[in-house]
Structures are given as structure tokens and as C-alpha cells.
């Protein structure tokens, strides 16, 4: 086992930004390496919606934008000039036909995070498609088989850490409902346009000084860090956002006292795990990564990058803070839920629930409908996470992506993934095209793997193609913490 001490962050000079391996700092200079070297790609199959379902069509323009975060104005990249981008909404069985108009000064793609779609629409450049070049358009066409809370983002470079993300909500035609109102809550850590771009941040990290050169100190990277997640992240962010707004001028969601509200919480951050709580309320967790769990009450829950949780709250009468507190970092994200009169809490309000019982994925039990059928694994592969800050290289199975050996499975197999984390950080491990089961049976597509932890995941190999498995810390992924999973034959 490799043990290492991440070096203490020193005050970095801003001059370090843009001097990294990527060179330069113009926005177009750092598209990030393609995630593969293919030049021919799987064909888009002819698809039609399930019986009784429809086609959802939309054009998304990815472009430069000047956005008001509720005070700070930032130059960034966004979908349709919005942060988050426009919500896409469908019903399970619908066919989505989404055209991306790339007005960015860089290549891009869209990955439909968590959707078990056919391989050609998965949005991985160099693996499932050629990158969408500046000035060109690309049409994604795919079925959404499973209801749930999802999102989408580029799979190129550190573009996710710009404003390029948006919710994708798939309704369940068979769902009993059981709630009166719904609020989609998108969490983010924000740096772009505050003097550094995500490309600058990545360049500074890979320059090997073990710091993101925020110029304002940073994370304590020595030793194990705080439980349960260890070292907090690699990047110091000036802002944390809910639905694109800073806490000083939060989004306010209106509802009536006594109503049951479903919150669909999406962590679109690149380097931040959050604790989420609603002041004055208990939360009933109903879904994780789109799939049902046995409903369970808690004061708060942890959510890693790429994870989604759905919760139901029975509303009191008043004005309540919804907070997302970044794990191991300063600051918070805030929104308000207003069901009655009263003054709004201040930007730094800290509801007691944040320090109460905090639920983790391992506390959940699956809903009966979410269980994979009982079956012995046919095959087992290891997914070993390693890496360090200096040099900034993160790897799976002993080598960064491109130099590690792709994993293989045969169609129809039950595959066991033995994931072990040989580092002092927590890594959200995300699998494309499939939803895996934890040992408890809980179905997820993204799971937090804690420092030195080993867990076993199982998936049903029912979606042939070539898929990514990677850390959803976007800087780790860029630095190599990815591996391919291919189907034999
Ligand atoms: Cu949201 Cu490959 O990731
Ligand atoms: Cu990671």
C-alpha cells in the first residue's frame, strides 16, 4: 500500500496560473485531451419512443456568457446563457433529440450523466463520438429508460467547472406522486471568471506545486483530514451556488405550509462534497441517483460530485434556509423556502440540522423495485484508485487513463467491481451507461469511496459498448483517474 502525505498548501502567486503543462491561458488553448483515440464510432441506432411516449426536442447553445450570480458578474461558458442551463424534462420511455450548437471557442460534447442510454449518445470524445468542434452542431438521440433525477455536462477538459451543466428530470408515468410541489436544487462550486478559469486551475495543479494557487491559502492537504471524507478537495472556491446564485441573494422557492415538497438535489460541483439540510425540517430521503430507496428520515445528508438525492419535506410555516455546506471548506451555498411571512435568514445562517444526523449512501436500503435480481457474479475486476498532489497524477489500476488496461466484460454477465481507494482523499466513482448495486442493494451510478476504503459494486452487463469509469472530481479525471470498460466480442 502506498501512503503519502499531501504537502501543506503554501500561498501561491497568481503568476502560476497558466504556466502548467497545458501552456498558455487563452480559453481555446486547453480543450483537454480526448478520452480515447478512436476515429470511427458506434453508429446511432434508429430509435422510436416507447408506446404512448413522445419525442422531446431541444436545441442547446453552448457559448460564452456573462452571468449575474446574484451580485458577482462572471464571464463564463454556459448553455443558453443560463446557470444552471435549461432544465430538460421527459417521461420514462420518451425519445430525446437534443441538438448541441457549439458556439464555444473549444471542442465540446454532452454526457447524459446517469442515463442508461445507448453507447453512441454517451458523449465521450475519442470513445463514442468525435468532439463537437467550434461552430458546429451535433444531434444526440436517445431513449430515457429509467425515471429519476439526472443532469448533463460536457465530457471535455474541465468544462464541467464552468457553467456548463443542467438538470435532466425523467418523470415516472407510474409514480403515485405523494407530493404537492417540486424544487430542483443544483449545487455548484464556482471559480470561473473570478480571475481564474478552470483551465488555469488545472494548469496550476499539474504544474506540480500541490496547490491550486488560489492566492488565498487553500486546503490543508496533510494527513488524513477530517472524517468521514479525509482531505477535502484540491481547489479553493470563492463561491458556492444553489441554482446559480450566491448566498447573499438566494433563490427563493414559494410553497404553502403543510405542503409536501420534493427536492431533487444535484451536486454539479467539480471538487466539493456538500452537507445538505433544510432549517427547521427533517428530510425523508426517497431516491439516490434516480433509483428508489426505502424512505428514511434524517436531519441532513452528504452528497458527492455527480450524486443526486431526492427528498420529501413536510413544510412548516415561515421562511427556511436550505443550506449546502462544503465539506472541509469555508463558505456555503444557500437558498430559501418561503411558506409564510417573516424575515429572511442571513447569508451565513447555519441551521442546527447541519450538525445533526447526517445520512450517507451506506445508511440506505433499496426500494424493492430498485433491487438487481439475486445472482452470483460471473466475473470480477479490480478498480484501484491511486494518486497524489505532487506531481498531480491520479490513476486507476496503476496508471493514468490512456496507459491503464481497459476492463472487459461479456454481455449478460453479472460483473463485480472491487473498488479500493489507496489515497487520503474521497473519490466519487461514476460508471457510465449502467447503474450498479452497493453491497446493500442500493442502486447508484456514483458512489463516494472514502480514504483507504474498499467496496464492492455489482452491475448487470446489459448495455454493450465502450464506457468510462472515473472519479467525478473533474480535476482528478482530467489528471488520469479514469478507465474504460469494454464489452468483448
Ligand atoms: Cu458526469 Cu463521465 O461523468
Ligand atoms: Cu478523485
Short mmCIF file of C-alpha atoms and ligand atoms in Angstrom, two decimals:
data_model
loop_
_atom_site.label_atom_id
_atom_site.label_comp_id
_atom_site.label_asym_id
_atom_site.label_seq_id
_atom_site.Cartn_x
_atom_site.Cartn_y
_atom_site.Cartn_z
CA UNK A 1 0.00 0.00 0.00
CA UNK A 2 1.30 3.44 -0.91
CA UNK A 3 0.98 6.05 1.79
CA UNK A 4 1.80 9.62 1.15
CA UNK A 5 1.45 12.96 2.75
CA UNK A 6 -0.04 15.63 0.64
CA UNK A 7 2.04 18.68 1.04
CA UNK A 8 0.87 21.63 3.01
CA UNK A 9 -0.56 24.27 0.77
CA UNK A 10 1.54 27.38 0.55
CA UNK A 11 0.41 30.78 -0.60
CA UNK A 12 0.65 30.63 -4.34
CA UNK A 13 1.30 33.51 -6.67
CA UNK A 14 -1.28 34.24 -9.30
CA UNK A 15 1.55 34.15 -11.80
CA UNK A 16 1.49 30.36 -11.58
CA UNK A 17 -1.85 30.18 -13.33
CA UNK A 18 -1.48 29.19 -16.93
CA UNK A 19 2.11 28.03 -16.64
CA UNK A 20 1.23 24.36 -16.42
CA UNK A 21 1.52 21.54 -18.86
CA UNK A 22 -1.31 22.84 -20.94
CA UNK A 23 0.59 26.04 -21.57
CA UNK A 24 -0.94 29.40 -22.35
CA UNK A 25 -4.11 30.63 -20.79
CA UNK A 26 -6.35 31.66 -23.65
CA UNK A 27 -9.67 29.85 -23.35
CA UNK A 28 -9.19 27.96 -26.58
CA UNK A 29 -5.77 26.61 -25.70
CA UNK A 30 -6.78 23.93 -23.24
CA UNK A 31 -9.51 21.69 -24.61
CA UNK A 32 -8.16 18.74 -22.63
CA UNK A 33 -7.08 15.50 -24.18
CA UNK A 34 -9.73 13.42 -25.88
CA UNK A 35 -10.68 10.39 -23.81
CA UNK A 36 -9.54 7.99 -26.45
CA UNK A 37 -8.01 7.81 -29.83
CA UNK A 38 -10.77 6.34 -31.94
CA UNK A 39 -11.67 7.89 -35.22
CA UNK A 40 -14.64 5.64 -36.02
CA UNK A 41 -17.51 5.42 -33.62
CA UNK A 42 -20.58 3.33 -32.83
CA UNK A 43 -23.50 4.11 -35.14
CA UNK A 44 -26.56 5.87 -33.75
CA UNK A 45 -29.29 3.22 -33.92
CA UNK A 46 -32.73 4.09 -35.29
CA UNK A 47 -34.93 4.70 -32.26
CA UNK A 48 -38.56 5.43 -31.53
CA UNK A 49 -40.28 6.30 -28.26
CA UNK A 50 -41.89 3.58 -26.15
CA UNK A 51 -45.63 3.02 -26.84
CA UNK A 52 -47.61 6.06 -25.70
CA UNK A 53 -44.49 8.19 -25.19
CA UNK A 54 -43.26 11.17 -27.13
CA UNK A 55 -40.23 12.85 -28.66
CA UNK A 56 -38.63 15.66 -26.64
CA UNK A 57 -36.73 18.05 -28.88
CA UNK A 58 -34.48 20.91 -27.90
CA UNK A 59 -31.51 22.85 -29.19
CA UNK A 60 -28.88 23.79 -26.62
CA UNK A 61 -26.42 26.53 -27.46
CA UNK A 62 -23.12 26.21 -25.63
CA UNK A 63 -21.41 29.58 -25.69
CA UNK A 64 -19.62 32.35 -23.89
CA UNK A 65 -21.84 34.16 -21.41
CA UNK A 66 -21.72 37.00 -18.92
CA UNK A 67 -23.78 35.81 -15.98
CA UNK A 68 -25.00 37.51 -12.82
CA UNK A 69 -24.56 35.11 -9.89
CA UNK A 70 -26.75 37.34 -7.71
CA UNK A 71 -24.08 40.00 -7.21
CA UNK A 72 -20.85 38.82 -8.79
CA UNK A 73 -20.90 39.06 -12.58
CA UNK A 74 -18.70 36.50 -14.28
CA UNK A 75 -17.52 35.76 -17.79
CA UNK A 76 -18.02 32.05 -18.31
CA UNK A 77 -19.32 29.37 -20.64
CA UNK A 78 -22.95 28.32 -20.35
CA UNK A 79 -25.86 26.59 -22.09
CA UNK A 80 -28.35 29.14 -23.44
CA UNK A 81 -26.67 31.86 -21.31
CA UNK A 82 -28.10 30.31 -18.11
CA UNK A 83 -26.60 28.84 -14.93
CA UNK A 84 -27.69 26.15 -14.43
CA UNK A 85 -28.54 25.55 -18.08
CA UNK A 86 -32.15 24.95 -19.13
CA UNK A 87 -33.82 22.01 -17.42
CA UNK A 88 -34.70 19.13 -19.71
CA UNK A 89 -37.79 17.21 -18.72
CA UNK A 90 -39.08 13.93 -20.10
CA UNK A 91 -41.09 10.89 -19.11
CA UNK A 92 -39.51 7.43 -18.93
CA UNK A 93 -39.73 5.87 -22.38
CA UNK A 94 -39.51 9.20 -24.22
CA UNK A 95 -37.06 9.77 -27.03
CA UNK A 96 -34.80 12.78 -26.57
CA UNK A 97 -33.49 14.56 -29.63
CA UNK A 98 -31.11 17.24 -28.45
CA UNK A 99 -29.06 19.36 -30.83
CA UNK A 100 -25.93 20.97 -29.45
CA UNK A 101 -24.87 24.18 -31.19
CA UNK A 102 -21.25 24.69 -30.21
CA UNK A 103 -20.51 28.42 -30.05
CA UNK A 104 -17.64 27.85 -27.61
CA UNK A 105 -14.04 28.60 -28.58
CA UNK A 106 -13.26 24.93 -27.85
CA UNK A 107 -14.38 21.40 -28.66
CA UNK A 108 -17.18 20.05 -26.51
CA UNK A 109 -19.59 17.12 -26.03
CA UNK A 110 -22.51 16.37 -23.74
CA UNK A 111 -22.59 13.42 -21.37
CA UNK A 112 -26.06 12.47 -20.03
CA UNK A 113 -24.96 11.57 -16.52
CA UNK A 114 -26.66 8.50 -15.07
CA UNK A 115 -28.85 7.69 -18.06
CA UNK A 116 -28.57 4.07 -19.25
CA UNK A 117 -28.55 5.15 -22.88
CA UNK A 118 -27.10 3.51 -25.97
CA UNK A 119 -23.35 3.89 -26.30
CA UNK A 120 -23.23 6.23 -29.32
CA UNK A 121 -25.01 9.03 -27.40
CA UNK A 122 -22.79 8.87 -24.29
CA UNK A 123 -20.75 11.95 -25.19
CA UNK A 124 -17.22 10.71 -24.59
CA UNK A 125 -14.88 12.26 -27.18
CA UNK A 126 -12.50 9.84 -28.82
CA UNK A 127 -14.53 6.92 -27.48
CA UNK A 128 -18.18 7.26 -28.51
CA UNK A 129 -18.00 10.27 -30.84
CA UNK A 130 -15.68 12.82 -32.37
CA UNK A 131 -15.62 16.07 -30.37
CA UNK A 132 -18.07 18.75 -31.50
CA UNK A 133 -15.80 21.40 -32.96
CA UNK A 134 -16.34 25.15 -32.53
CA UNK A 135 -19.09 26.43 -34.83
CA UNK A 136 -20.59 23.01 -35.50
CA UNK A 137 -23.74 21.22 -34.38
CA UNK A 138 -24.33 17.68 -33.19
CA UNK A 139 -27.55 15.79 -32.60
CA UNK A 140 -27.94 13.37 -29.70
CA UNK A 141 -30.84 10.97 -29.96
CA UNK A 142 -31.55 8.51 -27.15
CA UNK A 143 -34.25 6.88 -25.06
CA UNK A 144 -34.53 7.57 -21.34
CA UNK A 145 -35.45 4.17 -19.90
CA UNK A 146 -35.49 4.97 -16.18
CA UNK A 147 -37.26 7.72 -14.25
CA UNK A 148 -35.20 9.86 -11.91
CA UNK A 149 -33.07 12.91 -11.28
CA UNK A 150 -30.15 13.26 -13.68
CA UNK A 151 -28.03 16.02 -15.18
CA UNK A 152 -25.84 16.67 -18.17
CA UNK A 153 -22.45 18.25 -18.73
CA UNK A 154 -19.54 18.24 -21.20
CA UNK A 155 -17.01 15.40 -21.14
CA UNK A 156 -14.13 17.57 -22.30
CA UNK A 157 -11.40 19.02 -20.10
CA UNK A 158 -12.54 20.90 -17.01
CA UNK A 159 -15.60 22.33 -18.81
CA UNK A 160 -17.93 21.00 -16.11
CA UNK A 161 -16.34 23.52 -13.73
CA UNK A 162 -17.55 26.35 -15.95
CA UNK A 163 -21.30 26.97 -16.14
CA UNK A 164 -21.92 24.04 -18.47
CA UNK A 165 -24.37 21.87 -16.54
CA UNK A 166 -28.15 21.49 -16.29
CA UNK A 167 -30.77 19.14 -14.79
CA UNK A 168 -32.38 16.32 -16.74
CA UNK A 169 -35.52 15.13 -14.95
CA UNK A 170 -37.26 11.95 -16.06
CA UNK A 171 -40.76 11.55 -14.68
CA UNK A 172 -42.23 8.19 -13.80
CA UNK A 173 -45.56 7.61 -15.55
CA UNK A 174 -46.43 5.04 -12.86
CA UNK A 175 -45.47 7.13 -9.85
CA UNK A 176 -48.12 7.67 -7.17
CA UNK A 177 -46.80 11.20 -6.61
CA UNK A 178 -47.31 11.86 -2.92
CA UNK A 179 -46.06 15.44 -3.08
CA UNK A 180 -47.56 18.82 -3.89
CA UNK A 181 -44.62 20.72 -5.30
CA UNK A 182 -41.17 20.02 -6.65
CA UNK A 183 -37.98 22.01 -6.43
CA UNK A 184 -34.87 21.17 -8.44
CA UNK A 185 -31.80 22.20 -6.45
CA UNK A 186 -28.44 22.29 -8.26
CA UNK A 187 -25.28 22.70 -6.18
CA UNK A 188 -22.01 24.04 -7.53
CA UNK A 189 -18.56 25.26 -6.52
CA UNK A 190 -17.65 28.35 -8.53
CA UNK A 191 -14.35 29.79 -9.71
CA UNK A 192 -14.71 30.72 -13.40
CA UNK A 193 -14.47 34.42 -14.21
CA UNK A 194 -13.15 35.34 -10.77
CA UNK A 195 -9.59 35.81 -12.02
CA UNK A 196 -9.05 32.16 -12.90
CA UNK A 197 -10.68 29.76 -15.31
CA UNK A 198 -10.93 26.03 -14.59
CA UNK A 199 -8.19 25.55 -17.20
CA UNK A 200 -5.96 27.88 -15.14
CA UNK A 201 -6.79 25.86 -12.01
CA UNK A 202 -5.92 22.59 -13.73
CA UNK A 203 -2.71 24.05 -15.15
CA UNK A 204 -1.66 25.21 -11.69
CA UNK A 205 -2.45 21.81 -10.17
CA UNK A 206 -0.45 19.97 -12.82
CA UNK A 207 2.42 22.44 -12.52
CA UNK A 208 3.25 20.30 -9.54
CA UNK A 209 3.23 22.75 -6.68
CA UNK A 210 0.50 20.80 -4.92
CA UNK A 211 -1.81 23.77 -4.75
CA UNK A 212 -4.41 25.32 -6.96
CA UNK A 213 -2.72 28.68 -6.49
CA UNK A 214 -5.83 30.40 -5.30
CA UNK A 215 -3.60 33.03 -3.78
CA UNK A 216 -5.63 32.85 -0.57
CA UNK A 217 -4.26 29.79 1.14
CA UNK A 218 -6.23 26.65 0.48
CA UNK A 219 -6.97 23.18 1.70
CA UNK A 220 -4.94 21.51 4.39
CA UNK A 221 -3.63 18.54 2.47
CA UNK A 222 -1.59 16.92 5.19
CA UNK A 223 -2.52 13.61 6.78
CA UNK A 224 -5.99 12.06 6.82
CA UNK A 225 -8.06 15.25 7.08
CA UNK A 226 -11.48 15.18 8.72
CA UNK A 227 -13.82 12.22 8.99
CA UNK A 228 -15.63 10.83 7.15
CA UNK A 229 -14.11 12.02 3.88
CA UNK A 230 -10.48 12.87 4.64
CA UNK A 231 -8.83 15.62 2.63
CA UNK A 232 -11.49 17.96 1.38
CA UNK A 233 -10.62 18.75 -2.20
CA UNK A 234 -7.91 20.32 -4.28
CA UNK A 235 -9.41 23.69 -5.15
CA UNK A 236 -10.27 26.78 -3.12
CA UNK A 237 -13.51 28.27 -4.45
CA UNK A 238 -14.61 31.87 -3.91
CA UNK A 239 -18.31 30.96 -4.27
CA UNK A 240 -20.74 28.12 -3.66
CA UNK A 241 -24.02 28.29 -5.57
CA UNK A 242 -27.53 26.92 -5.43
CA UNK A 243 -29.25 27.30 -8.78
CA UNK A 244 -26.61 29.74 -9.96
CA UNK A 245 -26.82 32.18 -7.06
CA UNK A 246 -24.54 33.18 -4.20
CA UNK A 247 -25.94 33.17 -0.62
CA UNK A 248 -26.26 36.97 -0.41
CA UNK A 249 -29.14 36.92 -2.90
CA UNK A 250 -30.53 33.40 -2.76
CA UNK A 251 -33.17 31.83 -4.93
CA UNK A 252 -36.48 31.73 -3.05
CA UNK A 253 -38.87 28.86 -3.57
CA UNK A 254 -42.51 29.59 -2.68
CA UNK A 255 -44.87 26.97 -1.28
CA UNK A 256 -47.71 26.66 1.25
CA UNK A 257 -47.49 25.48 4.84
CA UNK A 258 -48.39 21.81 5.19
CA UNK A 259 -47.45 21.05 1.60
CA UNK A 260 -45.18 18.16 0.83
CA UNK A 261 -42.30 19.29 -1.37
CA UNK A 262 -39.99 17.01 -3.31
CA UNK A 263 -36.45 18.36 -3.53
CA UNK A 264 -34.34 16.96 -6.34
CA UNK A 265 -30.79 17.75 -5.28
CA UNK A 266 -27.99 17.51 -7.84
CA UNK A 267 -24.31 18.03 -7.00
CA UNK A 268 -22.81 19.54 -10.16
CA UNK A 269 -19.67 20.70 -8.35
CA UNK A 270 -16.26 19.65 -9.61
CA UNK A 271 -14.29 19.33 -6.36
CA UNK A 272 -16.77 19.65 -3.45
CA UNK A 273 -18.80 17.26 -1.29
CA UNK A 274 -21.70 19.05 0.44
CA UNK A 275 -23.82 18.52 3.55
CA UNK A 276 -27.41 19.49 2.71
CA UNK A 277 -30.03 20.49 5.29
CA UNK A 278 -33.27 22.48 5.49
CA UNK A 279 -33.58 24.56 8.66
CA UNK A 280 -36.50 23.54 10.89
CA UNK A 281 -37.23 20.33 8.98
CA UNK A 282 -36.45 16.66 8.84
CA UNK A 283 -35.81 15.26 5.37
CA UNK A 284 -37.19 11.98 4.08
CA UNK A 285 -34.77 10.54 1.53
CA UNK A 286 -36.67 8.68 -1.22
CA UNK A 287 -34.22 8.27 -4.14
CA UNK A 288 -30.49 8.09 -4.72
CA UNK A 289 -29.15 8.70 -8.23
CA UNK A 290 -32.68 8.35 -9.59
CA UNK A 291 -33.48 4.96 -8.03
CA UNK A 292 -35.86 4.37 -5.12
CA UNK A 293 -34.70 3.67 -1.59
CA UNK A 294 -36.71 2.67 1.48
CA UNK A 295 -37.78 6.12 2.70
CA UNK A 296 -35.67 7.19 5.66
CA UNK A 297 -35.69 10.34 7.77
CA UNK A 298 -32.61 12.38 8.56
CA UNK A 299 -31.53 15.89 9.57
CA UNK A 300 -29.10 16.22 6.67
CA UNK A 301 -27.25 14.20 4.03
CA UNK A 302 -23.88 14.16 2.31
CA UNK A 303 -23.81 14.47 -1.47
CA UNK A 304 -20.69 13.92 -3.58
CA UNK A 305 -19.88 15.29 -7.01
CA UNK A 306 -22.16 13.65 -9.57
CA UNK A 307 -24.58 12.23 -6.98
CA UNK A 308 -28.28 13.09 -6.76
CA UNK A 309 -30.70 12.67 -3.86
CA UNK A 310 -34.45 13.17 -3.84
CA UNK A 311 -36.03 14.06 -0.50
CA UNK A 312 -39.56 14.91 0.65
CA UNK A 313 -40.21 17.58 3.28
CA UNK A 314 -43.48 18.39 5.06
CA UNK A 315 -43.42 22.16 5.21
CA UNK A 316 -43.74 24.28 8.30
CA UNK A 317 -44.93 27.88 8.22
CA UNK A 318 -42.23 30.50 7.72
CA UNK A 319 -39.01 31.18 5.83
CA UNK A 320 -36.45 28.37 5.94
CA UNK A 321 -32.83 28.19 4.82
CA UNK A 322 -31.77 25.35 2.55
CA UNK A 323 -28.01 25.14 3.01
CA UNK A 324 -25.28 23.16 1.31
CA UNK A 325 -22.13 23.28 3.42
CA UNK A 326 -18.94 22.31 1.55
CA UNK A 327 -17.09 19.52 3.33
CA UNK A 328 -13.79 20.80 4.74
CA UNK A 329 -14.01 24.17 3.01
CA UNK A 330 -15.13 27.65 4.03
CA UNK A 331 -18.38 29.23 2.90
CA UNK A 332 -21.72 27.73 1.93
CA UNK A 333 -24.46 27.69 -0.65
CA UNK A 334 -27.94 28.90 0.31
CA UNK A 335 -31.49 29.04 -1.00
CA UNK A 336 -34.72 29.90 0.80
CA UNK A 337 -38.01 28.10 1.08
CA UNK A 338 -40.82 30.51 1.90
CA UNK A 339 -44.20 29.20 3.08
CA UNK A 340 -45.14 32.09 5.35
CA UNK A 341 -44.14 35.56 6.39
CA UNK A 342 -41.02 36.54 8.24
CA UNK A 343 -37.57 37.96 7.68
CA UNK A 344 -35.13 36.06 5.51
CA UNK A 345 -32.16 34.50 7.31
CA UNK A 346 -28.74 35.96 6.54
CA UNK A 347 -26.20 34.58 4.08
CA UNK A 348 -24.21 32.74 6.76
CA UNK A 349 -27.16 31.17 8.60
CA UNK A 350 -26.25 27.72 9.91
CA UNK A 351 -29.29 25.61 10.79
CA UNK A 352 -28.73 23.16 13.65
CA UNK A 353 -29.65 20.26 11.32
CA UNK A 354 -26.21 20.62 9.68
CA UNK A 355 -24.69 19.40 12.95
CA UNK A 356 -27.33 16.72 13.50
CA UNK A 357 -27.62 13.27 11.99
CA UNK A 358 -26.04 13.27 8.51
CA UNK A 359 -27.02 10.42 6.23
CA UNK A 360 -24.60 8.67 3.87
CA UNK A 361 -25.36 6.30 0.99
CA UNK A 362 -24.27 3.35 3.14
CA UNK A 363 -27.18 4.10 5.53
CA UNK A 364 -29.75 3.46 2.79
CA UNK A 365 -31.70 0.33 1.87
CA UNK A 366 -33.01 -0.17 -1.65
CA UNK A 367 -36.66 0.02 -2.62
CA UNK A 368 -37.82 -3.42 -3.73
CA UNK A 369 -38.24 -2.14 -7.30
CA UNK A 370 -34.62 -0.94 -7.40
CA UNK A 371 -33.00 -4.26 -6.49
CA UNK A 372 -31.00 -6.15 -9.07
CA UNK A 373 -32.29 -9.74 -9.29
CA UNK A 374 -30.28 -12.01 -6.95
CA UNK A 375 -27.43 -13.64 -8.82
CA UNK A 376 -23.85 -14.77 -8.33
CA UNK A 377 -21.23 -12.64 -10.10
CA UNK A 378 -19.85 -14.21 -13.29
CA UNK A 379 -16.73 -12.08 -13.32
CA UNK A 380 -14.80 -9.76 -11.07
CA UNK A 381 -12.43 -6.90 -11.86
CA UNK A 382 -10.47 -4.54 -9.67
CA UNK A 383 -10.65 -0.77 -9.79
CA UNK A 384 -7.79 0.54 -7.71
CA UNK A 385 -7.63 4.30 -7.13
CA UNK A 386 -4.26 5.92 -6.55
CA UNK A 387 -2.52 9.25 -6.94
CA UNK A 388 -1.22 12.30 -5.22
CA UNK A 389 -0.97 16.07 -5.42
CA UNK A 390 2.65 16.41 -6.45
CA UNK A 391 3.14 15.51 -9.21
CA UNK A 392 -0.58 15.88 -9.85
CA UNK A 393 -1.32 12.44 -11.29
CA UNK A 394 -4.36 10.35 -10.45
CA UNK A 395 -4.67 6.81 -11.69
CA UNK A 396 -6.75 3.66 -11.85
CA UNK A 397 -5.10 0.23 -11.70
CA UNK A 398 -1.62 1.64 -11.53
CA UNK A 399 -1.61 4.07 -14.44
CA UNK A 400 -3.44 7.15 -15.64
CA UNK A 401 -6.10 6.81 -18.32
CA UNK A 402 -4.62 6.01 -21.71
CA UNK A 403 -1.87 3.93 -20.11
CA UNK A 404 -4.05 1.62 -17.99
CA UNK A 405 -5.59 -1.57 -19.34
CA UNK A 406 -9.29 -1.29 -20.18
CA UNK A 407 -11.61 -3.51 -18.15
CA UNK A 408 -13.64 -6.08 -20.03
CA UNK A 409 -16.98 -7.77 -19.58
CA UNK A 410 -19.17 -10.03 -21.71
CA UNK A 411 -22.76 -9.11 -22.46
CA UNK A 412 -25.12 -10.76 -19.99
CA UNK A 413 -22.59 -11.15 -17.19
CA UNK A 414 -23.08 -10.00 -13.63
CA UNK A 415 -19.86 -8.07 -13.05
CA UNK A 416 -18.33 -7.41 -9.68
CA UNK A 417 -16.18 -4.28 -9.36
CA UNK A 418 -13.77 -4.41 -6.43
CA UNK A 419 -13.07 -0.72 -5.84
CA UNK A 420 -10.25 0.18 -3.48
CA UNK A 421 -9.08 3.67 -2.62
CA UNK A 422 -5.33 3.87 -1.92
CA UNK A 423 -5.36 7.60 -1.26
CA UNK A 424 -6.16 10.02 1.55
CA UNK A 425 -8.98 11.67 -0.39
CA UNK A 426 -12.54 10.60 -1.09
CA UNK A 427 -13.31 9.90 -4.75
CA UNK A 428 -16.82 9.82 -6.23
CA UNK A 429 -16.64 6.84 -8.58
CA UNK A 430 -19.01 7.11 -11.53
CA UNK A 431 -19.86 4.40 -14.07
CA UNK A 432 -21.33 5.31 -17.47
CA UNK A 433 -24.25 3.51 -19.09
CA UNK A 434 -25.12 1.33 -16.09
CA UNK A 435 -26.45 1.60 -12.57
CA UNK A 436 -24.59 -0.56 -10.06
CA UNK A 437 -25.70 -2.05 -6.76
CA UNK A 438 -23.87 -1.39 -3.49
CA UNK A 439 -23.48 -4.32 -1.07
CA UNK A 440 -26.80 -3.22 0.49
CA UNK A 441 -28.50 -3.49 -2.90
CA UNK A 442 -28.92 0.30 -3.22
CA UNK A 443 -28.70 1.25 -6.91
CA UNK A 444 -26.45 4.14 -7.83
CA UNK A 445 -24.26 5.40 -10.65
CA UNK A 446 -21.92 7.49 -8.48
CA UNK A 447 -20.58 6.49 -5.07
CA UNK A 448 -18.23 8.16 -2.62
CA UNK A 449 -15.28 5.93 -1.82
CA UNK A 450 -13.56 7.17 1.33
CA UNK A 451 -9.80 7.26 2.08
CA UNK A 452 -8.33 3.74 2.14
CA UNK A 453 -11.82 2.24 1.81
CA UNK A 454 -12.59 -0.87 -0.26
CA UNK A 455 -16.11 -1.54 -1.53
CA UNK A 456 -17.73 -3.99 -3.90
CA UNK A 457 -20.16 -2.94 -6.60
CA UNK A 458 -22.16 -5.16 -8.92
CA UNK A 459 -23.58 -4.34 -12.28
CA UNK A 460 -25.57 -6.21 -14.88
CA UNK A 461 -23.72 -6.03 -18.21
CA UNK A 462 -26.79 -5.28 -20.30
CA UNK A 463 -25.64 -2.29 -22.33
CA UNK A 464 -22.91 -3.16 -24.85
CA UNK A 465 -20.39 -0.54 -25.86
CA UNK A 466 -17.35 1.18 -24.54
CA UNK A 467 -17.91 3.04 -21.28
CA UNK A 468 -15.99 5.21 -18.86
CA UNK A 469 -15.49 4.54 -15.17
CA UNK A 470 -13.95 7.56 -13.45
CA UNK A 471 -13.62 9.82 -10.49
CA UNK A 472 -16.17 12.65 -10.66
CA UNK A 473 -13.69 15.11 -9.24
CA UNK A 474 -13.20 16.67 -12.66
CA UNK A 475 -9.57 17.60 -11.95
CA UNK A 476 -8.77 14.03 -10.90
CA UNK A 477 -10.48 12.70 -14.02
CA UNK A 478 -8.51 15.08 -16.21
CA UNK A 479 -5.30 14.07 -14.47
CA UNK A 480 -5.97 10.41 -15.31
CA UNK A 481 -8.36 8.87 -12.77
CA UNK A 482 -10.44 7.14 -15.44
CA UNK A 483 -10.57 3.69 -17.02
CA UNK A 484 -12.56 2.19 -19.89
CA UNK A 485 -14.97 -0.73 -19.56
CA UNK A 486 -15.47 -2.54 -22.84
CA UNK A 487 -17.68 -5.44 -23.96
CA UNK A 488 -15.94 -8.44 -25.50
CA UNK A 489 -16.89 -9.69 -28.91
CU1 LIG B 1 -20.88 13.09 -15.00
CU2 LIG B 1 -18.21 10.75 -17.06
O1 LIG B 1 -19.49 11.93 -15.97
CU1 LIG B 2 -10.88 11.69 -7.29
#
